[in-house]
Every structure is written in structure tokens, then in C-alpha cells.
Tab-separated table of C-alpha atoms and ligand atoms in Angstrom:
chain	number	residue	atom	x	y	z
A	109	MET	CA	-22.539	-47.255	-36.641
A	110	SER	CA	-19.517	-45.118	-37.315
A	111	ASP	CA	-15.885	-45.628	-36.055
A	112	LEU	CA	-15.807	-42.246	-34.757
A	113	GLY	CA	-14.674	-41.619	-31.223
A	114	ALA	CA	-16.613	-40.400	-28.691
A	115	PHE	CA	-17.105	-36.359	-28.279
A	116	PRO	CA	-16.699	-34.622	-25.134
A	117	SER	CA	-19.302	-33.864	-22.452
A	118	GLY	CA	-21.800	-31.012	-23.521
A	119	PHE	CA	-20.698	-31.305	-27.299
A	120	LEU	CA	-23.831	-30.693	-29.514
A	121	ILE	CA	-24.793	-32.419	-32.520
A	122	GLY	CA	-27.631	-31.258	-34.553
A	123	ALA	CA	-28.469	-29.630	-37.903
A	124	SER	CA	-29.019	-26.308	-39.568
A	125	THR	CA	-31.535	-24.382	-41.761
A	126	ALA	CA	-32.303	-20.815	-42.735
A	127	ALA	CA	-35.483	-19.219	-43.070
A	128	HIS	CA	-35.432	-18.447	-46.759
A	129	GLN	CA	-34.515	-21.711	-47.813
A	130	ILE	CA	-37.312	-23.760	-46.011
A	131	GLU	CA	-40.123	-21.550	-44.998
A	132	GLY	CA	-41.555	-20.558	-48.350
A	133	ASN	CA	-43.411	-17.549	-49.489
A	134	ASN	CA	-40.958	-15.137	-47.975
A	135	THR	CA	-42.702	-12.383	-49.950
A	136	ALA	CA	-41.261	-9.148	-48.074
A	137	SER	CA	-37.674	-10.242	-48.749
A	138	ASP	CA	-35.195	-8.865	-51.223
A	139	ARG	CA	-34.753	-12.288	-52.468
A	140	TRP	CA	-38.400	-12.824	-53.230
A	141	ALA	CA	-38.217	-9.730	-55.471
A	142	LEU	CA	-34.916	-10.595	-57.077
A	143	GLU	CA	-36.428	-14.207	-57.793
A	144	ALA	CA	-39.527	-12.730	-59.308
A	145	ALA	CA	-37.570	-10.344	-61.418
A	146	GLY	CA	-35.867	-13.252	-63.087
A	147	ALA	CA	-32.830	-10.955	-63.777
A	148	SER	CA	-30.090	-12.958	-62.042
A	149	PRO	CA	-28.428	-15.579	-63.930
A	150	MET	CA	-27.784	-17.666	-60.873
A	151	VAL	CA	-31.578	-17.833	-60.210
A	152	THR	CA	-33.047	-20.879	-62.357
A	153	GLU	CA	-36.371	-21.480	-60.291
A	154	PRO	CA	-37.992	-19.204	-57.530
A	155	SER	CA	-38.210	-20.432	-53.807
A	156	GLY	CA	-42.060	-20.619	-53.765
A	157	ASP	CA	-43.409	-22.851	-51.060
A	158	ALA	CA	-40.101	-24.328	-50.245
A	159	ALA	CA	-40.585	-26.991	-47.609
A	160	ASP	CA	-43.368	-24.974	-46.096
A	161	SER	CA	-41.659	-24.978	-42.712
A	162	LEU	CA	-43.229	-21.831	-42.026
A	163	HIS	CA	-46.380	-24.198	-41.267
A	164	ARG	CA	-44.518	-27.485	-40.711
A	165	TRP	CA	-41.994	-26.313	-38.223
A	166	PRO	CA	-43.496	-28.530	-35.532
A	167	ASP	CA	-42.961	-31.512	-37.758
A	168	ASP	CA	-39.263	-30.564	-38.341
A	169	LEU	CA	-38.635	-30.161	-34.630
A	170	ASP	CA	-40.202	-33.438	-34.048
A	171	LEU	CA	-38.013	-35.095	-36.458
A	172	VAL	CA	-34.896	-33.211	-34.820
A	173	ALA	CA	-36.039	-34.740	-31.476
A	174	GLU	CA	-36.745	-38.213	-32.790
A	175	LEU	CA	-33.371	-38.383	-34.887
A	176	GLY	CA	-31.755	-37.743	-31.473
A	177	PHE	CA	-30.241	-34.329	-32.267
A	178	ASP	CA	-29.197	-32.029	-29.442
A	179	ALA	CA	-29.398	-28.836	-31.235
A	180	TYR	CA	-31.254	-26.960	-34.112
A	181	ARG	CA	-29.877	-23.982	-35.889
A	182	PHE	CA	-32.597	-21.897	-37.707
A	183	SER	CA	-33.027	-18.211	-38.708
A	184	ILE	CA	-35.373	-15.559	-37.883
A	185	GLU	CA	-36.652	-13.837	-40.968
A	186	TRP	CA	-36.421	-10.081	-40.451
A	187	ALA	CA	-38.634	-9.627	-43.557
A	188	ARG	CA	-41.550	-11.178	-41.575
A	189	ALA	CA	-40.655	-9.723	-38.292
A	190	GLU	CA	-40.546	-6.140	-39.934
A	191	PRO	CA	-42.414	-6.317	-43.185
A	192	ALA	CA	-42.573	-2.601	-43.575
A	193	ARG	CA	-40.100	-0.196	-41.989
A	194	ASP	CA	-41.005	0.259	-38.063
A	195	GLN	CA	-43.945	-1.913	-38.617
A	196	ILE	CA	-43.272	-5.193	-36.273
A	197	SER	CA	-45.437	-7.839	-36.737
A	198	ARG	CA	-46.138	-9.008	-33.175
A	199	ALA	CA	-47.623	-12.121	-34.478
A	200	MET	CA	-44.710	-13.182	-36.505
A	201	VAL	CA	-42.241	-12.411	-33.469
A	202	GLN	CA	-44.546	-14.654	-31.409
A	203	HIS	CA	-44.335	-17.217	-34.137
A	204	TYR	CA	-40.398	-17.472	-33.628
A	205	GLY	CA	-40.966	-17.442	-30.214
A	206	ARG	CA	-42.893	-20.683	-30.375
A	207	ILE	CA	-40.320	-22.140	-32.526
A	208	ILE	CA	-37.613	-21.343	-29.713
A	209	ASP	CA	-40.265	-22.773	-27.132
A	210	GLY	CA	-40.859	-25.829	-29.099
A	211	CYS	CA	-37.185	-26.544	-29.239
A	212	ARG	CA	-36.934	-26.186	-25.479
A	213	ALA	CA	-40.061	-28.334	-24.834
A	214	ARG	CA	-38.331	-31.199	-26.939
A	215	GLY	CA	-34.990	-30.979	-25.312
A	216	ILE	CA	-33.317	-29.377	-28.358
A	217	GLN	CA	-30.981	-26.341	-28.093
A	218	PRO	CA	-31.813	-23.722	-30.230
A	219	VAL	CA	-29.172	-21.828	-32.119
A	220	VAL	CA	-30.913	-18.739	-33.642
A	221	THR	CA	-29.383	-16.712	-36.613
A	222	LEU	CA	-30.763	-13.148	-37.031
A	223	HIS	CA	-29.628	-12.658	-40.378
A	224	HIS	CA	-29.137	-15.171	-42.931
A	225	PHE	CA	-28.595	-13.481	-46.466
A	226	THR	CA	-32.207	-12.129	-46.924
A	227	VAL	CA	-33.321	-8.749	-45.679
A	228	PRO	CA	-36.537	-6.776	-45.948
A	229	ARG	CA	-37.157	-5.443	-49.209
A	230	TRP	CA	-37.617	-1.945	-47.592
A	231	PHE	CA	-34.095	-2.117	-45.864
A	232	GLN	CA	-32.653	-3.182	-49.402
A	233	ARG	CA	-34.487	-0.407	-51.211
A	234	GLY	CA	-33.171	2.011	-48.521
A	235	GLY	CA	-29.576	1.189	-49.569
A	236	GLY	CA	-29.070	-2.310	-47.668
A	237	TRP	CA	-26.172	-2.707	-45.404
A	238	THR	CA	-24.394	0.317	-46.627
A	239	ALA	CA	-27.074	2.697	-45.805
A	240	PRO	CA	-26.297	5.112	-43.100
A	241	ASP	CA	-28.732	3.846	-40.838
A	242	ALA	CA	-28.358	0.080	-41.531
A	243	THR	CA	-26.789	-0.616	-38.023
A	244	GLU	CA	-29.454	1.382	-36.313
A	245	ARG	CA	-32.248	-0.629	-38.370
A	246	PHE	CA	-30.572	-3.919	-37.419
A	247	LEU	CA	-30.488	-2.938	-33.789
A	248	SER	CA	-34.206	-2.125	-33.732
A	249	TYR	CA	-35.017	-5.371	-35.221
A	250	ILE	CA	-33.024	-6.893	-32.403
A	251	ASP	CA	-34.983	-4.926	-29.723
A	252	ALA	CA	-38.172	-6.303	-31.093
A	253	LEU	CA	-36.864	-9.913	-30.977
A	254	ALA	CA	-35.318	-9.234	-27.352
A	255	PRO	CA	-38.065	-10.851	-25.346
A	256	ILE	CA	-38.353	-14.092	-27.475
A	257	LEU	CA	-34.551	-14.585	-27.333
A	258	GLU	CA	-34.520	-14.616	-23.763
A	259	PRO	CA	-34.101	-18.290	-23.196
A	260	VAL	CA	-31.648	-18.635	-26.100
A	261	ARG	CA	-28.200	-19.373	-25.475
A	262	TRP	CA	-26.476	-19.459	-28.654
A	263	ILE	CA	-27.325	-16.627	-30.996
A	264	ILE	CA	-25.544	-15.739	-34.476
A	265	THR	CA	-25.900	-12.135	-35.604
A	266	ILE	CA	-24.996	-12.414	-39.349
A	267	ASN	CA	-24.411	-15.515	-41.417
A	268	GLU	CA	-21.365	-15.579	-43.456
A	269	PRO	CA	-20.408	-12.026	-43.851
A	270	ASN	CA	-17.711	-12.961	-46.059
A	271	ILE	CA	-20.113	-14.613	-48.643
A	272	LEU	CA	-22.597	-11.817	-48.197
A	273	ALA	CA	-19.874	-9.325	-49.010
A	274	LEU	CA	-18.981	-11.158	-52.114
A	275	MET	CA	-22.646	-11.454	-53.365
A	276	THR	CA	-22.845	-7.682	-53.581
A	277	ARG	CA	-20.631	-8.482	-56.549
A	278	PHE	CA	-22.316	-11.369	-58.113
A	279	GLY	CA	-25.360	-9.337	-59.024
A	280	GLY	CA	-28.678	-9.712	-57.377
A	281	ARG	CA	-27.695	-8.222	-54.139
A	282	ARG	CA	-27.847	-4.569	-55.435
A	283	SER	CA	-30.070	-3.231	-58.207
A	284	ASP	CA	-27.711	-0.459	-59.204
A	285	GLY	CA	-25.304	-1.885	-61.517
A	286	PRO	CA	-21.709	-2.500	-60.971
A	287	ASP	CA	-20.053	-1.575	-57.792
A	288	PRO	CA	-18.093	1.545	-57.845
A	289	ASP	CA	-16.728	0.810	-54.323
A	290	ALA	CA	-15.534	-2.775	-55.233
A	291	GLU	CA	-12.053	-3.587	-54.016
A	292	PHE	CA	-9.547	-4.816	-56.595
A	293	ASP	CA	-9.631	-8.476	-57.618
A	294	LEU	CA	-7.017	-11.027	-56.967
A	295	PRO	CA	-6.103	-12.464	-60.421
A	296	GLY	CA	-6.922	-15.923	-61.123
A	297	VAL	CA	-8.825	-16.588	-57.777
A	298	PRO	CA	-12.098	-18.356	-57.913
A	299	MET	CA	-14.107	-15.448	-56.461
A	300	PRO	CA	-14.022	-11.682	-56.999
A	301	ALA	CA	-12.874	-9.549	-54.137
A	302	PRO	CA	-15.588	-8.408	-51.576
A	303	HIS	CA	-17.315	-5.205	-51.662
A	304	GLY	CA	-15.037	-3.039	-49.172
A	305	ALA	CA	-17.927	-0.690	-48.096
A	306	THR	CA	-20.169	-3.837	-47.284
A	307	VAL	CA	-17.513	-5.541	-45.437
A	308	ALA	CA	-17.000	-2.421	-43.136
A	309	ALA	CA	-20.870	-2.087	-42.632
A	310	LEU	CA	-21.260	-5.898	-41.621
A	311	ILE	CA	-18.316	-5.607	-39.315
A	312	GLU	CA	-19.916	-2.385	-37.654
A	313	ALA	CA	-23.336	-4.194	-37.403
A	314	HIS	CA	-22.008	-7.344	-35.995
A	315	HIS	CA	-20.268	-5.743	-33.020
A	316	ALA	CA	-23.254	-3.422	-32.415
A	317	ALA	CA	-25.614	-6.171	-32.500
A	318	THR	CA	-23.513	-8.270	-30.174
A	319	ASP	CA	-23.408	-5.465	-27.641
A	320	ARG	CA	-27.071	-4.882	-27.818
A	321	LEU	CA	-27.777	-8.724	-27.508
A	322	HIS	CA	-25.782	-8.695	-24.229
A	323	ASP	CA	-27.526	-5.637	-23.066
A	324	HIS	CA	-30.574	-7.337	-23.348
A	325	HIS	CA	-29.243	-10.813	-22.344
A	326	PRO	CA	-25.905	-10.921	-20.514
A	327	ASP	CA	-25.714	-14.730	-20.612
A	328	ALA	CA	-26.310	-15.180	-24.468
A	329	VAL	CA	-23.440	-16.445	-26.243
A	330	VAL	CA	-23.222	-14.370	-29.288
A	331	GLY	CA	-20.984	-14.569	-32.341
A	332	TRP	CA	-21.064	-14.613	-36.250
A	333	THR	CA	-20.416	-17.463	-38.582
A	334	VAL	CA	-17.748	-17.473	-41.299
A	335	ALA	CA	-17.508	-19.645	-44.520
A	336	SER	CA	-14.161	-21.237	-44.421
A	337	GLN	CA	-12.449	-21.528	-47.854
A	338	SER	CA	-9.892	-24.116	-46.624
A	339	ILE	CA	-7.310	-22.305	-48.730
A	340	SER	CA	-3.821	-24.068	-49.507
A	341	ALA	CA	-1.051	-23.427	-51.973
A	342	VAL	CA	0.938	-25.554	-54.415
A	343	PRO	CA	4.641	-24.284	-54.637
A	344	GLY	CA	4.626	-20.830	-56.156
A	345	GLY	CA	1.250	-19.976	-55.060
A	346	GLU	CA	1.965	-19.203	-51.508
A	347	ASP	CA	1.637	-15.243	-51.687
A	348	LEU	CA	-1.484	-15.370	-53.587
A	349	ALA	CA	-2.877	-18.146	-51.233
A	350	GLU	CA	-2.137	-15.699	-48.222
A	351	ARG	CA	-3.792	-12.775	-49.932
A	352	PHE	CA	-6.906	-14.741	-50.818
A	353	PHE	CA	-7.149	-15.902	-47.416
A	354	GLU	CA	-6.863	-12.625	-45.850
A	355	GLN	CA	-9.574	-11.144	-48.092
A	356	VAL	CA	-12.110	-13.629	-47.904
A	357	GLU	CA	-11.714	-15.028	-44.555
A	358	GLY	CA	-8.883	-13.880	-42.326
A	359	ARG	CA	-10.219	-10.441	-41.564
A	360	TYR	CA	-13.630	-11.652	-40.585
A	361	LEU	CA	-12.107	-14.315	-38.325
A	362	ARG	CA	-10.115	-11.519	-36.561
A	363	GLU	CA	-13.345	-9.668	-35.877
A	364	SER	CA	-14.432	-12.528	-33.734
A	365	VAL	CA	-11.436	-12.091	-31.460
A	366	GLY	CA	-13.414	-11.080	-28.175
A	367	ASP	CA	-16.580	-12.703	-29.340
A	368	ASP	CA	-18.322	-15.522	-27.302
A	369	PHE	CA	-17.765	-17.943	-30.193
A	370	ILE	CA	-17.010	-18.242	-33.767
A	371	GLY	CA	-19.258	-20.280	-36.095
A	372	VAL	CA	-17.200	-22.141	-38.796
A	373	GLN	CA	-18.748	-23.227	-41.830
A	374	SER	CA	-17.015	-25.497	-44.367
A	375	TYR	CA	-17.787	-27.606	-47.489
A	376	THR	CA	-14.782	-27.810	-49.727
A	377	ARG	CA	-11.299	-26.618	-50.214
A	378	ASN	CA	-9.411	-24.031	-52.487
A	379	VAL	CA	-5.871	-24.935	-53.688
A	380	ILE	CA	-4.119	-21.916	-55.386
A	381	GLY	CA	-0.972	-21.980	-57.581
A	382	PRO	CA	0.737	-18.879	-58.931
A	383	GLU	CA	-1.920	-18.217	-61.485
A	384	GLY	CA	-4.772	-18.777	-59.284
A	385	ALA	CA	-6.915	-21.714	-58.522
A	386	VAL	CA	-5.649	-25.244	-59.150
A	387	ARG	CA	-8.197	-28.203	-59.716
A	388	ASP	CA	-7.699	-31.620	-60.876
A	389	ASP	CA	-10.547	-33.371	-59.322
A	390	PRO	CA	-12.470	-35.035	-62.188
A	391	ASP	CA	-15.904	-33.695	-63.202
A	392	ASP	CA	-17.738	-36.905	-62.137
A	393	THR	CA	-16.608	-36.815	-58.625
A	394	ARG	CA	-17.621	-33.224	-57.991
A	395	THR	CA	-20.592	-32.538	-55.724
A	396	LEU	CA	-24.073	-31.079	-57.048
A	397	THR	CA	-22.634	-27.542	-56.525
A	398	GLY	CA	-19.643	-28.147	-58.463
A	399	TRP	CA	-17.553	-28.197	-55.280
A	400	GLU	CA	-14.627	-30.646	-54.856
A	401	TYR	CA	-15.321	-33.688	-52.668
A	402	TRP	CA	-13.117	-32.868	-49.824
A	403	PRO	CA	-14.342	-33.912	-46.351
A	404	ASP	CA	-10.977	-33.086	-44.826
A	405	ALA	CA	-11.936	-29.492	-45.431
A	406	LEU	CA	-13.656	-29.128	-42.131
A	407	GLU	CA	-10.498	-30.224	-40.072
A	408	GLN	CA	-8.477	-27.446	-41.739
A	409	ALA	CA	-11.284	-24.878	-41.331
A	410	VAL	CA	-11.413	-25.387	-37.549
A	411	ARG	CA	-7.641	-25.432	-37.443
A	412	ASP	CA	-7.485	-22.039	-39.472
A	413	ALA	CA	-9.986	-20.468	-37.272
A	414	ARG	CA	-8.165	-21.500	-34.133
A	415	ARG	CA	-4.897	-19.862	-35.454
A	416	ILE	CA	-6.765	-16.498	-35.902
A	417	VAL	CA	-9.066	-16.542	-33.070
A	418	GLY	CA	-7.089	-18.194	-30.483
A	419	ASP	CA	-9.195	-19.307	-27.496
A	420	VAL	CA	-12.487	-18.328	-28.880
A	421	PRO	CA	-14.691	-21.385	-28.876
A	422	ILE	CA	-15.849	-22.734	-32.099
A	423	LEU	CA	-19.231	-24.191	-33.013
A	424	VAL	CA	-19.515	-25.743	-36.341
A	425	THR	CA	-22.483	-24.158	-37.701
A	426	GLU	CA	-22.542	-25.660	-41.087
A	427	ASN	CA	-20.810	-28.721	-42.885
A	428	GLY	CA	-22.332	-30.700	-45.725
A	429	ILE	CA	-22.613	-31.995	-49.210
A	430	ALA	CA	-24.964	-31.518	-52.041
A	431	THR	CA	-25.563	-34.919	-53.546
A	432	ALA	CA	-28.320	-37.231	-54.777
A	433	ASP	CA	-26.241	-40.192	-53.493
A	434	ASP	CA	-26.990	-40.325	-49.669
A	435	GLU	CA	-24.187	-43.116	-49.051
A	436	ARG	CA	-21.760	-40.505	-50.170
A	437	ARG	CA	-23.334	-38.076	-47.595
A	438	ILE	CA	-22.746	-40.499	-44.745
A	439	ALA	CA	-19.104	-40.963	-46.070
A	440	TYR	CA	-18.362	-37.341	-46.404
A	441	THR	CA	-19.861	-36.791	-43.063
A	442	ALA	CA	-17.805	-39.361	-41.326
A	443	GLY	CA	-14.741	-38.251	-42.874
A	444	ALA	CA	-15.431	-34.585	-41.653
A	445	LEU	CA	-16.172	-35.561	-38.141
A	446	ALA	CA	-12.875	-37.758	-38.073
A	447	GLY	CA	-11.097	-34.779	-39.047
A	448	LEU	CA	-12.922	-32.630	-36.561
A	449	GLN	CA	-11.894	-35.134	-33.788
A	450	ARG	CA	-8.113	-34.795	-34.986
A	451	ALA	CA	-8.137	-31.046	-34.570
A	452	MET	CA	-9.938	-31.340	-31.289
A	453	ALA	CA	-7.358	-34.008	-30.031
A	454	ASP	CA	-4.771	-31.460	-30.903
A	455	GLY	CA	-6.519	-28.908	-28.619
A	456	VAL	CA	-8.810	-27.040	-31.040
A	457	ASP	CA	-11.864	-25.914	-28.697
A	458	VAL	CA	-14.972	-26.948	-30.593
A	459	ARG	CA	-18.414	-27.179	-28.759
A	460	GLY	CA	-20.612	-28.752	-31.463
A	461	TYR	CA	-21.298	-29.718	-34.919
A	462	LEU	CA	-24.344	-28.771	-36.849
A	463	HIS	CA	-24.824	-30.516	-40.275
A	464	TRP	CA	-26.097	-28.513	-43.239
A	465	SER	CA	-28.969	-29.129	-43.656
A	466	LEU	CA	-31.707	-30.668	-41.823
A	467	LEU	CA	-33.659	-30.655	-44.885
A	468	ASP	CA	-33.212	-30.074	-48.469
A	469	THR	CA	-33.312	-26.447	-49.267
A	470	TYR	CA	-33.696	-23.891	-51.526
A	471	GLU	CA	-29.854	-23.416	-52.471
A	472	TRP	CA	-30.074	-19.579	-53.377
A	473	GLY	CA	-31.523	-20.125	-57.085
A	474	SER	CA	-32.446	-23.903	-57.431
A	475	TYR	CA	-33.599	-26.869	-55.490
A	476	ARG	CA	-31.268	-29.067	-57.600
A	477	PRO	CA	-28.244	-29.221	-54.999
A	478	THR	CA	-29.810	-31.431	-52.090
A	479	PHE	CA	-27.737	-30.942	-48.984
A	480	GLY	CA	-30.551	-32.370	-46.625
A	481	LEU	CA	-30.479	-35.076	-44.300
A	482	ILE	CA	-34.399	-35.290	-44.892
A	483	GLY	CA	-36.065	-35.127	-48.183
A	484	TRP	CA	-39.558	-33.820	-48.626
A	485	ASP	CA	-42.310	-34.332	-51.356
A	486	PRO	CA	-42.955	-31.175	-53.229
A	487	LEU	CA	-46.762	-31.684	-53.534
A	488	THR	CA	-47.648	-32.810	-50.032
A	489	PHE	CA	-44.526	-31.620	-48.303
A	490	ASP	CA	-44.336	-34.996	-46.389
A	491	ARG	CA	-40.750	-35.351	-44.840
A	492	THR	CA	-38.704	-38.584	-45.011
A	493	PRO	CA	-35.484	-38.929	-43.434
A	494	LYS	CA	-32.368	-40.324	-45.091
A	495	PRO	CA	-30.356	-42.811	-43.904
A	496	SER	CA	-27.800	-40.163	-43.283
A	497	ALA	CA	-30.105	-38.565	-40.732
A	498	HIS	CA	-30.371	-41.822	-38.907
A	499	TRP	CA	-26.589	-42.318	-39.271
A	500	LEU	CA	-25.935	-38.817	-37.682
A	501	GLY	CA	-28.637	-39.524	-35.246
A	502	ASP	CA	-26.694	-42.486	-34.074
A	503	VAL	CA	-23.483	-40.528	-33.577
A	504	ALA	CA	-25.658	-37.935	-31.657
A	505	ARG	CA	-27.062	-40.674	-29.237
A	506	THR	CA	-23.682	-42.007	-28.643
A	507	PRO	CA	-22.592	-41.056	-25.088
A	508	ARG	CA	-20.225	-38.400	-24.586
A	509	THR	CA	-17.116	-38.832	-22.525
A	510	GLY	CA	-16.731	-36.764	-19.095
B	820	BGC	C1	-24.917	-20.654	-46.687
B	820	BGC	C2	-26.283	-21.645	-46.888
B	820	BGC	C3	-25.967	-22.497	-48.029
B	820	BGC	C4	-24.887	-23.403	-47.931
B	820	BGC	C5	-24.429	-24.194	-49.094
B	820	BGC	C6	-23.778	-21.387	-46.959
B	820	BGC	O1	-22.876	-20.581	-47.707
B	820	BGC	O2	-25.046	-20.271	-45.228
B	820	BGC	O3	-27.199	-20.768	-47.046
B	820	BGC	O4	-27.058	-22.964	-48.592
B	820	BGC	O5	-23.673	-22.632	-47.655
B	820	BGC	O6	-24.308	-23.427	-50.274
């Protein structure tokens, strides 16, 4: 068992996934086409069948319930719900409705993401998020989902707009070459600057989607999720760190002021010096994504969010580690949860913790970085919970305080 204190009453503990990363055969999506084209250096293998959760979602939900988790975050795949423009697949919408009902029947709180990085290929071909009718198209997808979303309390409009806006610069998001509207880069920071027009489009889409969801379901708790960078500065790096924070995190967090909640996602930290990123963690301590092993990142992430969003409730919608060493996953998660409790003891309003990821997933180009609490056999798709799944299940089963 862990040495953690008790979480407050109503605090949710569970795990997250995203459709493209676990379902398999997401053939109408932009990402499937990108993987097939083999043109992106970031894609070393295609997603293929993934964990076949398209068919095996009842097994996944059974495991969530058996482990003792309160909540499960998953995404609805727009490319399945609307595989061709204006052609809603009622069967696929009902499929996702069954997953929502399946959560509720097992006593699991569904946390539903409407857009997690992938879009239908027709949407991308028509200009993607910067097309003039992008928001209108997103709203019409939401209208099609409205009946199945009726019992859902927690709804995420867009996953990590800050990473999505960077992806337009990494290649693979757009097929038309270098981006003429790219903002200037900050010298020396570990990421390029996001694409300005995409940022504006995503902000517009988020607010419009939030209003539309409230029109359909006034009681829904709606927000988006932001990837925290847990930025700090060494002497001389303060100005650069502040500009970096604003570019890749602050402006997205500010858009959440007035939302029902903000989803915070955290994995590692970024330390900035006068010339840019500073790293001294030895190679052999890095995680399978090459990130620094830094469990305290989550504590900083929620404190940074609180500083910008004020009283808007926080839900940790992703936190985890890519590792083949499951003991390390337990140590990382225990450290992250201890930091979360320190922040909560100081008054940061956190409503739940969803670990990334329930299953080993397709990590946007490769299956090698394994984030899952549950592994699966690539031939039979049989699931095997790792010790970390049981460990987090024990945390979830520990009674909450009043
Ligand atoms: C994304 C996930 C991804 C995870 C680990 C987040 O950026 O929402 O889709 O798998 O981080 O890289």
C-alpha cells in the first residue's frame, strides 16, 4: 500500500485513453493517412489494430471496474462518427453511447473527450482547424453526439490545444509544407513556437463547443485539457522561461477562466537557462520518451494552473510515465500523487486524478513507449494488468475523507 493520505470525498481516481491510440483501424482519420504515407519521421510504425479496443471496450471497462477505479476517460473518434462530410454514422454514435452506458452500468464516471488529436480525413483535406468553417463543422459533430452525451457529466472539448498547435510545425499535421503563418521561435527552447492561426482557431472552437454543449446539457461540466510544461528557470533564464510559459501554456490556461473545469496533463519538467533548455539528467535515467524522470512535475503543473485559472476546478486528466519497469511506474505515480496532495493541502482545488494510460497505447508513431497500467498481447489482444494497476486500484479503493 502507499503512504499517501486520504483524498477528499468525491475525488475521482481512474485512468485515461484516446480513441486512435487504443481502438485500431481508424481508417477515416487524418492520422491513418499520415501513417500510411510513411512521410513523417516521427512515425516508425503504423497504429494498425492497436489494442483493438474498438471491439474489446467491454473487457477494458470490466478491468476499470475490477481494479476499483472511479472514472475512465476516453475519446469519441470524430472520424468514425462522421467518416464523410455530413454523413453521420448513427451506428458509430450508438457505439460510443454504449461505452458511456457501459461505464455507468459498472459504476464508472465517464470523462469524455470529443477531439483527441485526430480529425476525419475530409476535415483535414478541407483545411483542418484553420478552414473558415472549422468551428461550424465541429459544432455539427457535437450536435450529432448530443443525445449520447446526455448522461455525461465531464466533457473535454479539445485535448491539449497547445500540443496540437505545435504539431502543425512538427510536420504530419499539414500536407502543405512549411507554415507561412508560424509565429517566431523562441531561441533555444526545446519546442518550436505554435502556429498562431491554429491557436486562434482552437480557442474559437473550444468556446463555441462549450456554449453548444451547455445549450444541449446545461448540467455538463465542460472544459479542455492543457499539457503542462512545468517550466522553471535557472539564474539568467527567467525572461526566456516566462516567454516560453506564455507561448506554450499560459495563454491556453487563461482561456479556461470562466470554464467549468480545466484538465491538467503533466509528465515532466523543463528547466530554462539564458540560452534555452538546461538538462543534466543522465541518459540512463530518462523515460522511454526521452523525458526527464520528474514525478514532482504534477505538483508544479496544478500550482501553475491555479495561478492562472484561479478558482476554476482542476481535474488531472493525464499523468504517467513511459517505462518498461513497472516498479518505476509505481514510484513515479506515488511521487506525483504525494505532490498533488501537497498542492491540495495548500488549497489548490483538484477534483480527481486520471492516470495516462489505462492500456499501453500507440504513442503517435510507435508502440515502444509503454505508458500503460495494463499490457496486452499483440496477437491475442489479451489484457494483463501490471502491478501498477493494482497499486493505483488500492489507492482508489482507500476511503475518502468527508
Ligand atoms: C497526449 C497523449 C499522449 C501522452 C504521452 C499527451 O500529450 O494527450 O495522447 O499519449 O501525452 O505522450
